[in-house]
């Protein structure tokens, strides 16, 4: 049962990864594309790590650290990208 749940989480994570790349093909703005890609990538990576946590529970400290690092890194990166894009026209 745990193996099936683990593989399901990993499969959902891989689907999120592919789902996040679909907006890259569209005609929206670059910031919209980056946002949808980063959100899907974060959720997919976290889902894969949860699947690994179910599969290898002895490595829980490292996997929890990976989840926390993903959440912090992608949030900070999103703020940095938003700040850089909003102040781009202010430098003239």
GROMACS .gro file of N, CA, C and O in nm:
model
  368
    1UNK      N    1   0.082  -0.120   0.000
    1UNK     CA    2   0.000   0.000   0.000
    1UNK      C    3   0.087   0.127   0.000
    1UNK      O    4   0.059   0.221  -0.072
    2UNK      N    5   0.191   0.126   0.082
    2UNK     CA    6   0.281   0.241   0.088
    2UNK      C    7   0.354   0.259  -0.045
    2UNK      O    8   0.374   0.372  -0.091
    3UNK      N    9   0.393   0.146  -0.108
    3UNK     CA   10   0.460   0.155  -0.237
    3UNK      C   11   0.370   0.219  -0.342
    3UNK      O   12   0.414   0.301  -0.422
    4UNK      N   13   0.243   0.181  -0.343
    4UNK     CA   14   0.149   0.237  -0.441
    4UNK      C   15   0.131   0.387  -0.417
    4UNK      O   16   0.130   0.466  -0.512
    5UNK      N   17   0.121   0.427  -0.291
    5UNK     CA   18   0.106   0.569  -0.259
    5UNK      C   19   0.232   0.646  -0.294
    5UNK      O   20   0.226   0.758  -0.346
    6UNK      N   21   0.347   0.585  -0.271
    6UNK     CA   22   0.474   0.648  -0.305
    6UNK      C   23   0.486   0.669  -0.456
    6UNK      O   24   0.523   0.778  -0.502
    7UNK      N   25   0.455   0.566  -0.533
    7UNK     CA   26   0.464   0.578  -0.678
    7UNK      C   27   0.359   0.676  -0.732
    7UNK      O   28   0.383   0.744  -0.831
    8UNK      N   29   0.244   0.684  -0.666
    8UNK     CA   30   0.143   0.782  -0.706
    8UNK      C   31   0.193   0.924  -0.686
    8UNK      O   32   0.177   1.009  -0.774
    9UNK      N   33   0.255   0.950  -0.571
    9UNK     CA   34   0.311   1.083  -0.546
    9UNK      C   35   0.420   1.118  -0.646
    9UNK      O   36   0.425   1.231  -0.697
   10UNK      N   37   0.505   1.023  -0.677
   10UNK     CA   38   0.611   1.047  -0.775
   10UNK      C   39   0.551   1.072  -0.914
   10UNK      O   40   0.594   1.162  -0.985
   11UNK      N   41   0.450   0.995  -0.950
   11UNK     CA   42   0.383   1.014  -1.078
   11UNK      C   43   0.314   1.149  -1.088
   11UNK      O   44   0.321   1.217  -1.192
   12UNK      N   45   0.247   1.191  -0.980
   12UNK     CA   46   0.183   1.322  -0.978
   12UNK      C   47   0.288   1.432  -0.992
   12UNK      O   48   0.267   1.531  -1.062
   13UNK      N   49   0.402   1.414  -0.927
   13UNK     CA   50   0.510   1.513  -0.938
   13UNK      C   51   0.561   1.526  -1.080
   13UNK      O   52   0.584   1.637  -1.129
   14UNK      N   53   0.577   1.414  -1.148
   14UNK     CA   54   0.622   1.418  -1.287
   14UNK      C   55   0.517   1.483  -1.376
   14UNK      O   56   0.550   1.561  -1.466
   15UNK      N   57   0.388   1.456  -1.348
   15UNK     CA   58   0.282   1.522  -1.424
   15UNK      C   59   0.284   1.674  -1.402
   15UNK      O   60   0.263   1.750  -1.497
   16UNK      N   61   0.308   1.717  -1.280
   16UNK     CA   62   0.320   1.861  -1.253
   16UNK      C   63   0.435   1.922  -1.332
   16UNK      O   64   0.424   2.033  -1.383
   17UNK      N   65   0.546   1.851  -1.340
   17UNK     CA   66   0.661   1.902  -1.417
   17UNK      C   67   0.622   1.925  -1.562
   17UNK      O   68   0.654   2.029  -1.620
   18UNK      N   69   0.555   1.826  -1.624
   18UNK     CA   70   0.515   1.841  -1.763
   18UNK      C   71   0.405   1.946  -1.779
   18UNK      O   72   0.403   2.020  -1.876
   19UNK      N   73   0.313   1.952  -1.683
   19UNK     CA   74   0.204   2.049  -1.687
   19UNK      C   75   0.259   2.192  -1.680
   19UNK      O   76   0.204   2.282  -1.742
   20UNK      N   77   0.367   2.212  -1.610
   20UNK     CA   78   0.428   2.344  -1.599
   20UNK      C   79   0.497   2.389  -1.726
   20UNK      O   80   0.517   2.509  -1.748
   21UNK      N   81   0.535   2.296  -1.811
   21UNK     CA   82   0.602   2.334  -1.936
   21UNK      C   83   0.505   2.371  -2.046
   21UNK      O   84   0.545   2.438  -2.142
   22UNK      N   85   0.379   2.334  -2.034
   22UNK     CA   86   0.281   2.364  -2.139
   22UNK      C   87   0.263   2.515  -2.161
   22UNK      O   88   0.260   2.560  -2.276
   23UNK      N   89   0.254   2.599  -2.056
   23UNK     CA   90   0.239   2.744  -2.081
   23UNK      C   91   0.359   2.808  -2.151
   23UNK      O   92   0.347   2.919  -2.203
   24UNK      N   93   0.473   2.743  -2.154
   24UNK     CA   94   0.588   2.800  -2.222
   24UNK      C   95   0.564   2.813  -2.373
   24UNK      O   96   0.626   2.897  -2.439
   25UNK      N   97   0.474   2.733  -2.426
   25UNK     CA   98   0.446   2.735  -2.569
   25UNK      C   99   0.351   2.848  -2.606
   25UNK      O  100   0.351   2.896  -2.718
   26UNK      N  101   0.272   2.897  -2.509
   26UNK     CA  102   0.169   2.997  -2.537
   26UNK      C  103   0.223   3.134  -2.571
   26UNK      O  104   0.344   3.158  -2.579
   27UNK      N  105   0.131   3.227  -2.590
   27UNK     CA  106   0.165   3.364  -2.630
   27UNK      C  107   0.150   3.463  -2.515
   27UNK      O  108   0.129   3.581  -2.538
   28UNK      N  109   0.158   3.418  -2.393
   28UNK     CA  110   0.146   3.506  -2.277
   28UNK      C  111   0.278   3.573  -2.247
   28UNK      O  112   0.380   3.548  -2.311
   29UNK      N  113   0.279   3.658  -2.145
   29UNK     CA  114   0.401   3.730  -2.109
   29UNK      C  115   0.504   3.635  -2.047
   29UNK      O  116   0.470   3.526  -2.000
   30UNK      N  117   0.626   3.680  -2.046
   30UNK     CA  118   0.735   3.599  -1.991
   30UNK      C  119   0.713   3.576  -1.842
   30UNK      O  120   0.739   3.467  -1.790
   31UNK      N  121   0.664   3.677  -1.771
   31UNK     CA  122   0.642   3.661  -1.627
   31UNK      C  123   0.534   3.558  -1.597
   31UNK      O  124   0.545   3.482  -1.501
   32UNK      N  125   0.427   3.555  -1.677
   32UNK     CA  126   0.324   3.453  -1.660
   32UNK      C  127   0.383   3.314  -1.682
   32UNK      O  128   0.355   3.220  -1.607
   33UNK      N  129   0.465   3.302  -1.785
   33UNK     CA  130   0.528   3.173  -1.814
   33UNK      C  131   0.620   3.130  -1.700
   33UNK      O  132   0.618   3.013  -1.659
   34UNK      N  133   0.700   3.223  -1.649
   34UNK     CA  134   0.790   3.189  -1.538
   34UNK      C  135   0.713   3.152  -1.412
   34UNK      O  136   0.750   3.060  -1.340
   35UNK      N  137   0.604   3.224  -1.387
   35UNK     CA  138   0.526   3.195  -1.267
   35UNK      C  139   0.464   3.056  -1.274
   35UNK      O  140   0.474   2.978  -1.179
   36UNK      N  141   0.398   3.025  -1.384
   36UNK     CA  142   0.334   2.894  -1.395
   36UNK      C  143   0.437   2.781  -1.394
   36UNK      O  144   0.414   2.676  -1.335
   37UNK      N  145   0.552   2.805  -1.456
   37UNK     CA  146   0.657   2.703  -1.455
   37UNK      C  147   0.712   2.682  -1.314
   37UNK      O  148   0.729   2.569  -1.270
   38UNK      N  149   0.736   2.790  -1.241
   38UNK     CA  150   0.795   2.775  -1.108
   38UNK      C  151   0.697   2.713  -1.009
   38UNK      O  152   0.737   2.632  -0.925
   39UNK      N  153   0.569   2.749  -1.019
   39UNK     CA  154   0.470   2.688  -0.928
   39UNK      C  155   0.456   2.539  -0.956
   39UNK      O  156   0.459   2.456  -0.864
   40UNK      N  157   0.443   2.502  -1.082
   40UNK     CA  158   0.429   2.360  -1.116
   40UNK      C  159   0.555   2.283  -1.081
   40UNK      O  160   0.547   2.169  -1.032
   41UNK      N  161   0.670   2.343  -1.102
   41UNK     CA  162   0.796   2.277  -1.070
   41UNK      C  163   0.810   2.256  -0.919
   41UNK      O  164   0.852   2.150  -0.874
   42UNK      N  165   0.772   2.356  -0.842
   42UNK     CA  166   0.779   2.344  -0.696
   42UNK      C  167   0.685   2.235  -0.646
   42UNK      O  168   0.725   2.149  -0.566
   43UNK      N  169   0.560   2.238  -0.691
   43UNK     CA  170   0.465   2.137  -0.647
   43UNK      C  171   0.506   1.997  -0.693
   43UNK      O  172   0.494   1.900  -0.617
   44UNK      N  173   0.557   1.987  -0.815
   44UNK     CA  174   0.602   1.856  -0.864
   44UNK      C  175   0.720   1.804  -0.786
   44UNK      O  176   0.724   1.686  -0.749
   45UNK      N  177   0.816   1.891  -0.760
   45UNK     CA  178   0.934   1.847  -0.684
   45UNK      C  179   0.897   1.807  -0.542
   45UNK      O  180   0.948   1.708  -0.489
   46UNK      N  181   0.807   1.885  -0.480
   46UNK     CA  182   0.764   1.850  -0.344
   46UNK      C  183   0.687   1.718  -0.342
   46UNK      O  184   0.703   1.638  -0.250
   47UNK      N  185   0.606   1.695  -0.443
   47UNK     CA  186   0.533   1.569  -0.450
   47UNK      C  187   0.628   1.451  -0.468
   47UNK      O  188   0.610   1.345  -0.407
   48UNK      N  189   0.730   1.468  -0.550
   48UNK     CA  190   0.829   1.362  -0.568
   48UNK      C  191   0.904   1.336  -0.437
   48UNK      O  192   0.929   1.221  -0.400
   49UNK      N  193   0.937   1.441  -0.365
   49UNK     CA  194   1.008   1.424  -0.238
   49UNK      C  195   0.919   1.355  -0.135
   49UNK      O  196   0.966   1.269  -0.059
   50UNK      N  197   0.789   1.387  -0.134
   50UNK     CA  198   0.697   1.316  -0.043
   50UNK      C  199   0.690   1.168  -0.081
   50UNK      O  200   0.688   1.081   0.006
   51UNK      N  201   0.689   1.140  -0.210
   51UNK     CA  202   0.692   1.000  -0.254
   51UNK      C  203   0.818   0.929  -0.209
   51UNK      O  204   0.815   0.813  -0.166
   52UNK      N  205   0.931   0.997  -0.217
   52UNK     CA  206   1.056   0.938  -0.169
   52UNK      C  207   1.054   0.923  -0.017
   52UNK      O  208   1.110   0.827   0.036
   53UNK      N  209   0.990   1.017   0.051
   53UNK     CA  210   0.980   1.008   0.198
   53UNK      C  211   0.900   0.885   0.239
   53UNK      O  212   0.934   0.818   0.337
   54UNK      N  213   0.795   0.854   0.163
   54UNK     CA  214   0.719   0.732   0.191
   54UNK      C  215   0.798   0.607   0.157
   54UNK      O  216   0.785   0.505   0.224
   55UNK      N  217   0.881   0.616   0.056
   55UNK     CA  218   0.960   0.500   0.011
   55UNK      C  219   1.081   0.475   0.101
   55UNK      O  220   1.117   0.361   0.128
   56UNK      N  221   1.147   0.585   0.144
   56UNK     CA  222   1.269   0.575   0.224
   56UNK      C  223   1.251   0.657   0.352
   56UNK      O  224   1.306   0.767   0.364
   57UNK      N  225   1.175   0.608   0.448
   57UNK     CA  226   1.148   0.689   0.569
   57UNK      C  227   1.272   0.710   0.657
   57UNK      O  228   1.274   0.802   0.739
   58UNK      N  229   1.375   0.632   0.638
   58UNK     CA  230   1.495   0.649   0.720
   58UNK      C  231   1.571   0.778   0.685
   58UNK      O  232   1.652   0.825   0.764
   59UNK      N  233   1.544   0.835   0.570
   59UNK     CA  234   1.611   0.957   0.525
   59UNK      C  235   1.524   1.081   0.547
   59UNK      O  236   1.541   1.181   0.479
   60UNK      N  237   1.431   1.076   0.643
   60UNK     CA  238   1.336   1.186   0.660
   60UNK      C  239   1.401   1.320   0.691
   60UNK      O  240   1.352   1.422   0.641
   61UNK      N  241   1.509   1.329   0.770
   61UNK     CA  242   1.564   1.464   0.795
   61UNK      C  243   1.612   1.533   0.666
   61UNK      O  244   1.586   1.652   0.644
   62UNK      N  245   1.678   1.459   0.581
   62UNK     CA  246   1.729   1.515   0.457
   62UNK      C  247   1.615   1.551   0.362
   62UNK      O  248   1.618   1.657   0.297
   63UNK      N  249   1.513   1.468   0.354
   63UNK     CA  250   1.402   1.494   0.264
   63UNK      C  251   1.316   1.611   0.313
   63UNK      O  252   1.268   1.691   0.232
   64UNK      N  253   1.297   1.623   0.444
   64UNK     CA  254   1.224   1.739   0.498
   64UNK      C  255   1.302   1.867   0.471
   64UNK      O  256   1.245   1.971   0.435
   65UNK      N  257   1.433   1.861   0.486
   65UNK     CA  258   1.518   1.977   0.455
   65UNK      C  259   1.506   2.014   0.307
   65UNK      O  260   1.502   2.132   0.272
   66UNK      N  261   1.496   1.915   0.220
   66UNK     CA  262   1.480   1.942   0.077
   66UNK      C  263   1.346   2.011   0.049
   66UNK      O  264   1.340   2.105  -0.030
   67UNK      N  265   1.239   1.968   0.116
   67UNK     CA  266   1.108   2.031   0.097
   67UNK      C  267   1.111   2.176   0.145
   67UNK      O  268   1.063   2.267   0.076
   68UNK      N  269   1.170   2.200   0.261
   68UNK     CA  270   1.178   2.336   0.314
   68UNK      C  271   1.264   2.424   0.223
   68UNK      O  272   1.229   2.539   0.194
   69UNK      N  273   1.375   2.370   0.176
   69UNK     CA  274   1.462   2.447   0.087
   69UNK      C  275   1.392   2.482  -0.043
   69UNK      O  276   1.406   2.594  -0.094
   70UNK      N  277   1.317   2.389  -0.099
   70UNK     CA  278   1.241   2.417  -0.221
   70UNK      C  279   1.140   2.529  -0.199
   70UNK      O  280   1.128   2.620  -0.281
   71UNK      N  281   1.068   2.523  -0.088
   71UNK     CA  282   0.967   2.624  -0.061
   71UNK      C  283   1.030   2.762  -0.044
   71UNK      O  284   0.982   2.861  -0.101
   72UNK      N  285   1.138   2.770   0.030
   72UNK     CA  286   1.203   2.900   0.053
   72UNK      C  287   1.269   2.950  -0.074
   72UNK      O  288   1.254   3.067  -0.112
   73UNK      N  289   1.343   2.865  -0.143
   73UNK     CA  290   1.416   2.908  -0.262
   73UNK      C  291   1.321   2.960  -0.369
   73UNK      O  292   1.344   3.067  -0.427
   74UNK      N  293   1.215   2.886  -0.399
   74UNK     CA  294   1.126   2.928  -0.506
   74UNK      C  295   1.046   3.052  -0.468
   74UNK      O  296   1.015   3.134  -0.555
   75UNK      N  297   1.013   3.069  -0.340
   75UNK     CA  298   0.944   3.191  -0.298
   75UNK      C  299   1.034   3.312  -0.313
   75UNK      O  300   0.994   3.415  -0.369
   76UNK      N  301   1.157   3.302  -0.266
   76UNK     CA  302   1.251   3.413  -0.276
   76UNK      C  303   1.283   3.443  -0.423
   76UNK      O  304   1.288   3.560  -0.463
   77UNK      N  305   1.302   3.341  -0.503
   77UNK     CA  306   1.330   3.362  -0.645
   77UNK      C  307   1.214   3.433  -0.713
   77UNK      O  308   1.234   3.521  -0.798
   78UNK      N  309   1.092   3.399  -0.677
   78UNK     CA  310   0.975   3.466  -0.735
   78UNK      C  311   0.972   3.614  -0.700
   78UNK      O  312   0.942   3.699  -0.784
   79UNK      N  313   1.003   3.647  -0.574
   79UNK     CA  314   1.006   3.787  -0.534
   79UNK      C  315   1.118   3.864  -0.606
   79UNK      O  316   1.100   3.978  -0.646
   80UNK      N  317   1.233   3.801  -0.622
   80UNK     CA  318   1.344   3.866  -0.690
   80UNK      C  319   1.308   3.893  -0.836
   80UNK      O  320   1.333   4.002  -0.889
   81UNK      N  321   1.249   3.795  -0.903
   81UNK     CA  322   1.209   3.814  -1.042
   81UNK      C  323   1.103   3.923  -1.055
   81UNK      O  324   1.108   4.006  -1.147
   82UNK      N  325   1.007   3.926  -0.963
   82UNK     CA  326   0.904   4.029  -0.967
   82UNK      C  327   0.965   4.167  -0.944
   82UNK      O  328   0.929   4.265  -1.011
   83UNK      N  329   1.057   4.177  -0.851
   83UNK     CA  330   1.121   4.306  -0.824
   83UNK      C  331   1.204   4.353  -0.944
   83UNK      O  332   1.197   4.470  -0.983
   84UNK      N  333   1.278   4.262  -1.003
   84UNK     CA  334   1.360   4.298  -1.119
   84UNK      C  335   1.275   4.342  -1.238
   84UNK      O  336   1.311   4.434  -1.310
   85UNK      N  337   1.162   4.277  -1.257
   85UNK     CA  338   1.078   4.312  -1.370
   85UNK      C  339   1.003   4.442  -1.346
   85UNK      O  340   0.977   4.517  -1.439
   86UNK      N  341   0.969   4.472  -1.221
   86UNK     CA  342   0.895   4.595  -1.194
   86UNK      C  343   0.985   4.717  -1.195
   86UNK      O  344   0.943   4.826  -1.226
   87UNK      N  345   1.112   4.702  -1.162
   87UNK     CA  346   1.203   4.817  -1.161
   87UNK      C  347   1.281   4.831  -1.290
   87UNK      O  348   1.368   4.914  -1.301
   88UNK      N  349   1.247   4.747  -1.389
   88UNK     CA  350   1.319   4.750  -1.516
   88UNK      C  351   1.301   4.884  -1.588
   88UNK      O  352   1.394   4.941  -1.640
   89UNK      N  353   1.178   4.937  -1.588
   89UNK     CA  354   1.154   5.062  -1.658
   89UNK      C  355   1.191   5.184  -1.576
   89UNK      O  356   1.195   5.295  -1.628
   90UNK      N  357   1.218   5.169  -1.447
   90UNK     CA  358   1.251   5.281  -1.359
   90UNK      C  359   1.394   5.328  -1.376
   90UNK      O  360   1.430   5.433  -1.325
   91UNK      N  361   1.478   5.252  -1.443
   91UNK     CA  362   1.619   5.287  -1.455
   91UNK      C  363   1.647   5.389  -1.566
   91UNK      O  364   1.759   5.433  -1.583
   92UNK      N  365   1.547   5.425  -1.643
   92UNK     CA  366   1.568   5.516  -1.757
   92UNK      C  367   1.594   5.654  -1.711
   92UNK      O  368   1.551   5.734  -1.658
   0.00000   0.00000   0.00000
